[in-house]
Short mmCIF file of C-alpha atoms in Angstrom, two decimals:
data_model
loop_
_atom_site.label_atom_id
_atom_site.label_comp_id
_atom_site.label_asym_id
_atom_site.label_seq_id
_atom_site.Cartn_x
_atom_site.Cartn_y
_atom_site.Cartn_z
CA ILE U 205 -8.35 35.83 10.21
CA LEU U 206 -8.14 32.17 11.20
CA ASN U 207 -9.39 30.59 8.01
CA VAL U 208 -8.93 31.14 4.30
CA GLU U 209 -11.92 33.03 2.97
CA GLN U 210 -12.90 33.98 -0.55
CA SER U 211 -15.44 36.49 -1.79
CA PRO U 212 -17.70 36.60 -3.54
CA GLN U 213 -18.83 32.96 -3.61
CA SER U 214 -19.98 33.38 -7.19
CA LEU U 215 -20.17 36.01 -9.86
CA HIS U 216 -21.57 36.38 -13.34
CA VAL U 217 -19.50 38.38 -15.81
CA GLN U 218 -20.39 39.55 -19.28
CA GLU U 219 -17.99 38.44 -21.98
CA GLY U 220 -15.35 41.12 -22.50
CA ASP U 221 -15.73 42.62 -19.04
CA SER U 222 -12.98 42.53 -16.44
CA THR U 223 -13.48 41.25 -12.93
CA ASN U 224 -11.64 40.58 -9.70
CA PHE U 225 -12.17 38.73 -6.46
CA THR U 226 -10.56 38.37 -3.08
CA CYS U 227 -8.81 35.82 -0.91
CA SER U 228 -8.18 36.51 2.79
CA PHE U 229 -5.75 34.36 4.75
CA PRO U 230 -3.94 34.32 8.11
CA SER U 231 -1.11 36.85 7.87
CA SER U 232 0.91 35.47 10.79
CA ASN U 233 3.66 32.97 9.86
CA PHE U 234 2.93 33.42 6.16
CA TYR U 235 4.59 30.82 3.93
CA ALA U 236 2.95 30.82 0.50
CA LEU U 237 -0.35 31.58 -1.21
CA HIS U 238 -1.62 29.46 -4.11
CA TRP U 239 -4.29 30.15 -6.73
CA TYR U 240 -5.94 27.29 -8.62
CA ARG U 241 -8.46 27.19 -11.42
CA TRP U 242 -10.89 24.25 -11.32
CA GLU U 243 -13.21 23.37 -14.15
CA THR U 244 -15.95 20.81 -13.62
CA ALA U 245 -14.80 17.19 -14.08
CA LYS U 246 -11.17 18.28 -14.46
CA SER U 247 -8.17 18.57 -12.15
CA PRO U 248 -7.50 21.78 -10.23
CA GLU U 249 -4.84 23.63 -12.24
CA ALA U 250 -2.17 25.72 -10.52
CA LEU U 251 -2.27 29.35 -11.67
CA PHE U 252 0.09 31.13 -9.29
CA VAL U 253 2.27 30.46 -6.27
CA MET U 254 3.07 33.68 -4.43
CA THR U 255 5.58 33.98 -1.63
CA LEU U 256 6.65 37.62 -1.30
CA ASN U 257 4.72 40.63 -0.02
CA GLY U 258 3.89 42.85 -2.96
CA ASP U 259 4.21 39.99 -5.46
CA GLU U 260 2.34 40.50 -8.70
CA LYS U 261 2.05 37.59 -11.14
CA LYS U 262 0.49 37.38 -14.57
CA LYS U 263 -0.54 34.54 -16.87
CA GLY U 264 -2.20 35.73 -20.05
CA ARG U 265 -5.31 37.74 -19.07
CA ILE U 266 -5.19 36.58 -15.44
CA SER U 267 -3.09 38.29 -12.79
CA ALA U 268 -2.79 38.22 -9.01
CA THR U 269 -1.44 40.43 -6.26
CA LEU U 270 -0.37 39.61 -2.73
CA ASN U 271 -0.35 41.55 0.54
CA THR U 272 1.09 39.35 3.29
CA LYS U 273 1.02 42.04 5.98
CA GLU U 274 -2.75 42.41 5.85
CA GLY U 275 -3.44 38.88 4.62
CA TYR U 276 -5.16 39.25 1.27
CA SER U 277 -4.70 38.47 -2.40
CA TYR U 278 -6.66 39.62 -5.42
CA LEU U 279 -7.16 37.70 -8.65
CA TYR U 280 -7.97 39.73 -11.75
CA ILE U 281 -9.38 38.52 -15.06
CA LYS U 282 -9.12 41.03 -17.90
CA GLY U 283 -11.51 40.82 -20.85
CA SER U 284 -13.33 37.72 -19.58
CA GLN U 285 -14.01 34.93 -22.07
CA PRO U 286 -16.46 32.01 -21.77
CA GLU U 287 -13.49 29.66 -21.30
CA ASP U 288 -12.63 31.53 -18.09
CA SER U 289 -15.74 30.03 -16.49
CA ALA U 290 -14.49 27.93 -13.59
CA THR U 291 -14.11 27.89 -9.82
CA TYR U 292 -11.06 29.79 -8.64
CA LEU U 293 -9.58 28.50 -5.40
CA CYS U 294 -6.99 30.17 -3.25
CA ALA U 295 -5.05 28.24 -0.64
CA SER U 296 -2.68 29.23 2.14
CA ARG U 297 0.32 26.97 2.58
CA ALA U 298 1.98 26.28 5.93
CA GLY U 299 4.80 23.79 5.48
CA ASN U 300 3.28 20.87 3.58
CA LYS U 301 -0.26 21.77 4.60
CA LEU U 302 -2.41 23.58 2.04
CA THR U 303 -5.69 25.04 3.35
CA PHE U 304 -8.24 26.05 0.75
CA GLY U 305 -10.79 28.80 0.70
CA GLY U 306 -14.33 28.08 -0.40
CA GLY U 307 -13.70 29.27 -3.96
CA THR U 308 -15.20 31.88 -6.25
CA ARG U 309 -17.35 30.41 -9.00
CA VAL U 310 -17.09 32.54 -12.13
CA LEU U 311 -19.59 32.26 -14.99
CA VAL U 312 -18.82 34.27 -18.10
CA LYS U 313 -21.89 34.91 -20.22
CA PRO U 314 -21.50 35.34 -24.00
CA ASP O 293 4.75 13.09 -17.99
CA THR O 294 3.25 16.05 -16.11
CA GLU O 295 0.12 14.45 -14.73
CA VAL O 296 -1.22 12.85 -11.60
CA THR O 297 -3.32 9.83 -12.54
CA GLN O 298 -6.05 8.57 -10.24
CA THR O 299 -7.95 5.33 -10.58
CA PRO O 300 -10.75 4.49 -10.57
CA LYS O 301 -12.60 7.64 -11.61
CA HIS O 302 -15.81 6.41 -10.00
CA LEU O 303 -16.37 3.86 -7.25
CA VAL O 304 -19.51 2.59 -5.57
CA MET O 305 -18.95 0.43 -2.52
CA GLY O 306 -20.99 -1.11 0.26
CA MET O 307 -20.32 -0.39 3.91
CA THR O 308 -18.75 -3.84 4.40
CA ASN O 309 -16.51 -3.71 1.34
CA LYS O 310 -12.77 -3.18 1.14
CA LYS O 311 -11.50 -1.12 -1.78
CA SER O 312 -8.46 0.93 -2.69
CA LEU O 313 -7.90 4.19 -4.50
CA LYS O 314 -4.72 4.58 -6.51
CA CYS O 315 -2.67 7.62 -7.39
CA GLU O 316 0.42 7.71 -9.61
CA GLN O 317 2.87 10.40 -10.73
CA HIS O 318 6.15 10.25 -12.61
CA MET O 319 7.35 13.81 -12.14
CA GLY O 320 9.80 12.95 -9.39
CA HIS O 321 7.74 14.79 -6.79
CA ARG O 322 8.63 13.64 -3.28
CA ALA O 323 5.52 14.98 -1.52
CA MET O 324 2.11 13.41 -2.13
CA TYR O 325 -1.26 14.25 -0.65
CA TRP O 326 -4.80 12.96 -0.22
CA TYR O 327 -7.65 15.46 -0.07
CA LYS O 328 -11.38 14.91 0.46
CA GLN O 329 -13.93 17.22 -1.09
CA LYS O 330 -17.62 17.20 -0.18
CA ALA O 331 -20.15 18.97 -2.38
CA LYS O 332 -19.96 22.79 -2.24
CA LYS O 333 -17.04 22.65 0.21
CA PRO O 334 -13.32 23.24 -0.34
CA PRO O 335 -10.92 20.28 -0.49
CA GLU O 336 -9.80 19.20 2.99
CA LEU O 337 -6.39 17.69 3.65
CA MET O 338 -6.35 14.08 4.87
CA PHE O 339 -2.76 12.82 4.61
CA VAL O 340 0.68 14.02 3.52
CA TYR O 341 3.56 11.77 2.54
CA SER O 342 7.05 13.21 2.29
CA TYR O 343 9.81 11.00 0.90
CA GLU O 344 7.47 8.00 1.19
CA LYS O 345 6.89 8.57 4.91
CA LEU O 346 3.61 9.71 6.44
CA SER O 347 4.21 13.20 7.77
CA ILE O 348 0.68 14.54 8.36
CA ASN O 349 -2.51 12.71 9.35
CA GLU O 350 -5.33 15.19 9.86
CA SER O 351 -7.07 13.01 12.46
CA VAL O 352 -8.59 10.86 9.75
CA PRO O 353 -10.63 7.84 10.96
CA SER O 354 -8.80 4.52 10.77
CA ARG O 355 -11.23 3.20 8.18
CA PHE O 356 -9.04 5.21 5.77
CA SER O 357 -5.55 3.76 5.53
CA PRO O 358 -2.92 5.42 3.32
CA GLU O 359 0.07 3.68 1.84
CA CYS O 360 3.03 4.91 -0.20
CA PRO O 361 4.78 1.85 -1.67
CA ASN O 362 7.31 3.94 -3.63
CA SER O 363 8.00 7.50 -4.71
CA SER O 364 5.55 7.31 -7.62
CA LEU O 365 2.56 5.60 -6.01
CA LEU O 366 0.07 6.55 -3.33
CA ASN O 367 -2.82 4.34 -2.27
CA LEU O 368 -5.80 4.94 -0.04
CA HIS O 369 -7.27 1.75 1.39
CA LEU O 370 -10.92 1.92 2.37
CA HIS O 371 -12.70 -0.40 4.78
CA ALA O 372 -16.05 -0.26 6.56
CA LEU O 373 -16.89 3.19 5.26
CA GLN O 374 -20.04 5.10 6.09
CA PRO O 375 -22.41 6.84 3.64
CA GLU O 376 -21.11 10.20 4.89
CA ASP O 377 -17.68 9.26 3.49
CA SER O 378 -19.12 9.67 0.01
CA ALA O 379 -17.07 12.44 -1.60
CA LEU O 380 -14.52 13.30 -4.26
CA TYR O 381 -11.06 12.10 -3.24
CA LEU O 382 -8.24 14.09 -4.78
CA CYS O 383 -4.59 13.14 -4.93
CA ALA O 384 -1.85 15.71 -5.46
CA SER O 385 1.92 15.83 -5.63
CA SER O 386 4.51 18.57 -5.40
CA PRO O 387 8.25 19.10 -5.46
CA GLN O 388 9.78 20.16 -2.16
CA GLY O 389 10.19 23.91 -1.86
CA ARG O 390 8.12 26.93 -1.01
CA GLY O 391 7.59 28.30 -4.50
CA ASN O 392 6.10 25.17 -6.06
CA GLY O 393 2.48 24.53 -6.84
CA TYR O 394 0.70 21.23 -6.45
CA THR O 395 -0.30 19.01 -9.36
CA PHE O 396 -3.71 17.47 -8.77
CA GLY O 397 -5.37 14.42 -10.23
CA SER O 398 -8.96 14.61 -11.41
CA GLY O 399 -10.16 12.63 -8.43
CA THR O 400 -12.13 9.51 -7.58
CA ARG O 401 -15.85 10.05 -7.04
CA LEU O 402 -16.73 7.65 -4.19
CA THR O 403 -20.25 6.65 -3.27
CA VAL O 404 -20.82 4.50 -0.17
CA VAL O 405 -24.14 2.68 -0.14
#
């Protein structure tokens, strides 16, 4: 994998349901993997910075896992709420260069 | 203060104009970044400053000229832009170190007419 790729591009989730989506990144020379949450007209907000293979991080109802050997990370949202509606960006860091995936746009329907 | 502040929030400029975008942070971060985001695309890195020195230029056209006057300020000077340069310009900062996330500003929405 040469680029950072996210899937799906968008998803609709019913309020209360759980969901997850994927980020694929180059596994060679891995340095760090970032997850950001970006609401319209606001700043991208850092959710997680992951550096170790097997890392699992959690922030409230949102958690993430990391597999550096195969080059993927999953983001999970448990019990989705309307306020979780946002674009979730992952980014692979090499030194001071952060390369973003195309994002997963999540819409939580009441 | 835990924010990155960008001004102006919106800017409309003609192709012969000269304008500047400003970014400010007071978190003591020594790395600062400019990103460009076109509609429905991910942010793309333009420039990186580390300890007030330009460390990465992603082959950005010379009509974009970055400047870092001190550790808290980052400017992007614009001159003779093209309509295709219309985009959201995001500034970010970070501490040095592998485990640190970036703090982003909310961006300047630039329209070149």
